[in-house]
XYZ file of C-alpha atoms in Angstrom:
388
model
C 50.503 72.629 177.122
C 48.228 74.608 174.781
C 49.574 75.832 171.432
C 48.284 78.678 169.360
C 47.127 76.953 166.176
C 45.995 80.133 164.357
C 47.364 80.722 160.895
C 50.568 82.677 160.398
C 48.665 85.762 159.286
C 46.712 86.089 162.548
C 47.825 89.243 164.410
C 47.749 89.598 168.139
C 46.556 92.813 169.762
C 49.307 95.432 169.851
C 49.458 98.374 172.233
C 49.836 101.372 169.968
C 49.337 104.236 172.398
C 53.083 104.910 172.774
C 52.901 108.458 171.452
C 54.799 107.980 168.172
C 54.569 106.729 164.619
C 56.649 103.537 164.486
C 58.366 102.793 161.217
C 60.620 99.947 160.055
C 62.813 100.016 156.912
C 63.604 96.947 154.872
C 66.420 98.122 152.650
C 67.418 96.655 149.277
C 69.260 98.032 146.265
C 66.161 98.844 144.256
C 63.343 99.283 146.805
C 62.902 100.373 150.410
C 59.850 98.881 152.094
C 58.368 101.190 154.707
C 56.247 99.382 157.328
C 54.427 101.635 159.813
C 52.161 101.542 162.838
C 50.457 104.795 163.670
C 48.444 105.913 166.737
C 44.712 105.309 166.306
C 45.254 102.464 163.890
C 45.348 98.746 164.666
C 46.811 97.715 161.301
C 50.251 98.045 159.879
C 50.621 99.833 156.584
C 53.145 99.103 153.854
C 54.627 101.495 151.309
C 57.544 101.304 148.864
C 60.128 103.946 148.216
C 62.773 103.803 145.513
C 66.100 102.727 146.947
C 68.271 105.697 147.875
C 65.426 108.242 147.617
C 65.780 110.096 150.900
C 63.424 112.884 149.776
C 60.737 110.298 149.025
C 61.322 108.604 152.389
C 60.869 111.906 154.259
C 57.741 112.623 152.205
C 56.297 109.226 153.301
C 57.154 109.962 156.940
C 55.390 113.305 156.720
C 52.323 111.726 155.152
C 52.137 109.136 158.044
C 52.355 111.987 160.542
C 49.599 113.953 158.840
C 47.260 110.936 158.790
C 47.905 110.329 162.488
C 47.219 113.987 163.182
C 43.868 113.812 161.391
C 42.824 110.794 163.535
C 44.239 111.913 166.896
C 44.527 115.679 166.636
C 48.201 115.640 167.434
C 51.409 115.728 165.407
C 53.538 112.683 166.512
C 57.263 112.121 166.191
C 58.532 109.241 164.114
C 60.580 106.349 165.581
C 62.470 104.414 162.923
C 64.270 101.071 163.074
C 66.489 99.402 160.455
C 68.825 96.432 160.433
C 72.575 96.880 160.335
C 73.633 95.809 156.836
C 75.181 96.714 153.550
C 73.979 100.325 153.576
C 76.093 101.028 156.644
C 75.104 104.003 158.793
C 74.649 106.845 156.337
C 70.840 106.517 156.376
C 70.765 106.560 160.175
C 72.930 109.692 160.211
C 70.470 111.449 157.826
C 67.505 110.442 159.981
C 69.143 111.289 163.263
C 69.842 114.821 162.043
C 66.110 115.556 162.128
C 64.729 116.564 165.528
C 61.326 114.871 164.948
C 62.874 111.459 164.077
C 64.258 108.979 166.593
C 66.366 106.464 164.709
C 67.661 103.000 165.792
C 69.910 100.420 164.093
C 69.315 96.880 165.357
C 71.491 93.760 165.213
C 69.222 91.418 163.202
C 70.739 88.334 164.819
C 69.491 89.474 168.254
C 65.825 89.361 167.270
C 63.933 86.207 168.372
C 62.209 84.220 165.653
C 59.807 81.214 165.889
C 61.476 77.775 165.684
C 58.528 75.388 165.701
C 58.381 75.087 161.911
C 60.194 76.205 158.773
C 60.199 79.953 158.953
C 58.738 82.006 156.070
C 60.791 85.059 155.174
C 59.545 88.015 153.166
C 60.213 91.742 153.416
C 56.634 92.281 154.739
C 57.128 89.630 157.500
C 60.459 91.143 158.413
C 59.015 94.598 158.497
C 56.253 93.550 160.886
C 58.782 91.800 163.086
C 60.924 94.882 163.300
C 57.895 97.015 164.233
C 56.918 94.631 167.031
C 60.543 94.486 168.240
C 60.806 98.289 168.203
C 57.611 98.787 170.126
C 58.658 96.201 172.717
C 62.018 97.973 173.032
C 60.317 101.352 173.588
C 58.009 99.784 176.175
C 61.139 98.862 178.122
C 61.048 95.092 177.679
C 64.518 93.779 178.679
C 66.728 91.885 176.220
C 64.166 92.084 173.433
C 66.954 92.991 170.971
C 70.421 94.538 170.768
C 70.709 97.985 169.285
C 73.907 98.889 167.455
C 75.926 101.851 168.726
C 76.632 103.930 165.672
C 80.264 105.060 165.529
C 81.299 108.601 164.781
C 82.545 109.435 161.288
C 86.097 109.757 162.623
C 85.983 106.359 164.410
C 84.477 104.670 161.380
C 87.112 106.150 159.073
C 89.913 105.098 161.466
C 88.725 101.470 161.138
C 89.563 101.398 157.440
C 93.355 101.467 157.882
C 93.680 98.174 159.858
C 90.910 96.492 157.893
C 92.418 97.427 154.530
C 95.815 96.196 155.617
C 94.329 92.875 156.685
C 92.675 92.457 153.223
C 95.895 93.406 151.430
C 97.953 90.936 153.526
C 95.456 88.167 152.724
C 95.842 88.946 148.985
C 99.636 88.933 149.355
C 99.574 85.501 150.931
C 97.338 84.192 148.128
C 99.663 85.437 145.385
C 102.729 84.146 147.292
C 101.162 80.689 147.693
C 100.053 80.600 144.043
C 103.574 81.277 142.792
C 105.008 78.662 145.101
C 102.391 76.124 143.956
C 103.169 76.714 140.292
C 106.909 76.145 140.894
C 106.375 73.192 143.198
C 104.495 71.524 140.378
C 107.770 71.740 138.414
C 109.997 70.388 141.192
C 111.172 73.776 142.492
C 110.948 74.089 146.271
C 113.329 76.842 147.368
C 111.924 79.948 145.620
C 110.722 82.778 147.894
C 108.573 85.350 146.033
C 108.926 87.871 148.836
C 112.676 88.089 148.626
C 114.050 91.281 147.026
C 115.972 89.307 144.350
C 112.832 87.459 143.201
C 113.196 88.608 139.603
C 116.858 87.617 139.330
C 116.217 84.260 141.013
C 113.327 83.618 138.635
C 115.757 83.770 135.633
C 118.070 81.240 137.273
C 115.445 78.626 138.150
C 115.565 75.150 136.717
C 112.864 72.481 137.036
C 113.344 69.217 138.871
C 114.374 67.452 135.638
C 116.910 70.223 134.733
C 114.877 72.285 132.253
C 114.409 76.108 132.234
C 110.916 77.308 132.965
C 108.549 77.026 129.971
C 107.530 80.280 128.256
C 103.931 80.525 129.355
C 104.622 79.396 132.904
C 107.304 82.017 133.286
C 105.022 84.636 131.864
C 102.295 83.738 134.329
C 104.656 83.932 137.273
C 105.927 87.317 136.079
C 102.370 88.622 136.056
C 101.862 87.186 139.522
C 105.022 89.001 140.654
C 103.672 92.286 139.195
C 100.523 91.980 141.274
C 102.481 90.880 144.337
C 104.818 93.943 144.056
C 101.767 96.224 143.682
C 100.340 94.723 146.898
C 103.651 95.223 148.705
C 103.661 98.869 147.757
C 100.046 99.339 148.882
C 100.734 97.614 152.200
C 103.649 100.029 152.832
C 101.395 102.998 152.011
C 98.694 101.816 154.438
C 101.295 101.221 157.162
C 102.663 104.725 156.582
C 99.140 106.126 157.104
C 98.797 104.082 160.299
C 102.155 105.320 161.610
C 101.239 108.889 160.761
C 98.002 108.530 162.677
C 99.873 107.397 165.768
C 102.432 110.237 165.332
C 99.649 112.805 165.191
C 98.557 112.051 168.800
C 99.342 115.104 170.848
C 101.556 114.439 173.888
C 99.644 116.872 176.090
C 96.446 114.891 175.623
C 95.437 111.332 176.208
C 97.316 109.344 173.576
C 95.765 105.820 173.617
C 97.724 104.242 170.779
C 100.987 105.686 172.088
C 100.160 104.302 175.532
C 99.537 100.871 174.020
C 102.819 101.000 172.149
C 104.656 101.610 175.400
C 103.801 98.122 176.557
C 106.311 95.463 175.481
C 104.764 92.921 173.087
C 102.379 95.398 171.416
C 103.390 96.790 168.055
C 101.939 99.460 165.807
C 99.490 97.161 164.048
C 98.142 95.661 167.256
C 97.834 99.110 168.841
C 95.895 100.425 165.844
C 93.534 97.447 165.735
C 92.903 97.383 169.501
C 92.066 101.075 169.657
C 90.096 101.345 166.367
C 88.084 98.132 166.875
C 87.100 98.561 170.471
C 89.116 100.573 172.992
C 87.975 103.913 171.534
C 84.506 103.283 172.937
C 83.255 103.939 176.433
C 81.975 100.822 178.251
C 80.153 100.785 181.565
C 81.963 97.797 183.032
C 84.220 94.881 182.170
C 81.346 92.598 181.216
C 80.282 95.005 178.467
C 83.709 95.151 176.817
C 84.103 91.357 177.072
C 80.712 90.899 175.410
C 81.600 93.430 172.740
C 84.633 91.310 171.779
C 82.649 88.064 171.940
C 84.821 86.847 174.841
C 81.969 86.609 177.362
C 81.206 83.135 178.650
C 78.055 81.286 177.537
C 76.539 79.304 180.425
C 74.199 76.330 179.960
C 72.048 75.819 183.053
C 68.921 73.694 183.277
C 67.894 71.853 186.386
C 70.945 70.070 187.725
C 72.945 70.752 184.565
C 75.279 73.697 184.902
C 78.199 73.964 182.501
C 79.995 76.423 180.271
C 79.758 76.316 176.457
C 82.770 78.534 175.844
C 82.816 82.138 174.650
C 79.787 83.545 172.848
C 81.647 84.698 169.692
C 78.840 87.141 169.226
C 80.936 90.344 169.213
C 83.647 91.925 167.041
C 85.570 89.049 165.394
C 88.570 91.229 164.523
C 89.004 92.391 168.114
C 88.534 88.844 169.453
C 91.102 87.329 167.075
C 93.608 90.067 167.851
C 93.203 89.587 171.585
C 93.822 85.841 171.385
C 96.964 86.446 169.318
C 98.056 89.100 171.727
C 97.485 86.797 174.697
C 100.048 84.324 173.356
C 102.537 87.163 172.719
C 101.854 88.552 176.202
C 103.075 85.279 177.751
C 106.319 85.611 175.831
C 107.039 89.289 176.292
C 105.503 89.900 179.726
C 106.626 86.844 181.751
C 106.528 88.649 185.098
C 103.124 90.314 184.846
C 100.289 89.271 187.167
C 98.261 88.054 184.179
C 101.033 85.695 183.032
C 101.465 84.332 186.545
C 97.721 83.774 186.755
C 97.788 81.824 183.435
C 100.622 79.532 184.520
C 98.954 78.786 187.836
C 95.735 77.980 185.945
C 97.370 75.465 183.618
C 99.969 74.082 186.036
C 98.390 70.699 186.105
C 96.362 70.936 182.854
C 96.646 69.381 179.391
C 96.827 71.068 176.004
C 93.065 71.681 175.941
C 93.384 73.476 179.289
C 95.932 75.775 177.689
C 93.517 76.658 174.869
C 90.681 77.355 177.303
C 92.993 79.353 179.612
C 94.382 81.480 176.741
C 90.839 82.692 175.914
C 90.314 83.562 179.557
C 93.662 85.376 179.551
C 92.598 87.304 176.426
C 89.424 88.391 178.208
C 91.321 89.528 181.273
C 93.950 91.275 179.152
C 91.333 93.193 177.151
C 89.723 94.477 180.342
C 93.150 95.409 181.712
C 94.075 97.309 178.542
C 90.742 99.126 178.590
C 91.379 100.253 182.141
C 94.970 101.222 181.217
C 93.869 103.316 178.182
C 90.784 105.034 179.700
C 91.699 105.225 183.391
C 95.513 105.046 183.410
C 95.572 101.913 185.561
C 98.915 100.253 184.816
C 98.829 96.482 184.456
C 100.591 94.881 187.440
C 104.037 93.690 186.561
C 103.911 94.816 182.917
C 107.208 95.820 181.262
C 107.231 99.200 179.627
C 109.493 99.807 176.617
C 112.330 102.158 176.991
C 111.721 105.572 175.439
């Protein structure tokens, strides 16, 4: 086997006659690095724009187009690529609004990188890699990368309700555990900070050796209770927004969250997460939605070796976690459904590990079934529907 021993700065020949100016953006807080490859040029050019300066970015694009027009006698469109990151999708929306710009957002983890040595990483190297990846993608090379499907403003805004509630619940658990830990250190084991009489109970507490709570410890717990009660109020407000969103669905139109709520075992929070995190999108087939949730299998096949490595975990982690939780609840609340019967047949002679493997498979099947139910009205066989 022959290896290319050229230095890391050696550039291979690149086909540039694709009829466009290719641009990659490396975004940071202070500076945006613009890497470009124009028709009639065999070298990549690098320019910096102040972070957030959209007018300066458009001016740079126009300058690149003018240079290409001078060389080739034609005004070319601009094809832009950027990584999905902290800036979100607002830059892509600004670029996509221009008719002469074709914009893409790429999943950075899907881009292949060399593994034969410790990899150097700079903005210039990343910019070059993005340009090469974008040109390969436009040439039609399969699986060169995974482009991100940018959600609509309404879909992105709808995500915030369930995600904010999850963050608030995590904070509530942290404060609750902190209060219990402080009291456990004093020999108090039966105090529940989430009970409504928490303030009254705090005044009655005595330590394991019969003393009242010390002054500073009690003051610390009171401040923890203040923050805990603030979180409880915010959680109620977020849940009220979620319930109002479900109530706003018009009965004469497709009401996906209402349809999900009709199934026994699915509550308001699960319905909001399932729809906002995945079921609002259109998928071509069941493999696409399983891959989006990271529930697609990962085969390992080489020669005579052919085995499964488990799910890929490359998709939406919130949707994947919710589906596995829902799969366990589905077994309890939908015992007569076809999916539950399939699960029990699968694990009839298995051990605990078989149950864990089978529940992930059930989550994948259940997600596909719910997608068909929401978008195509195909009722899950044997599923129990709640009474109106």
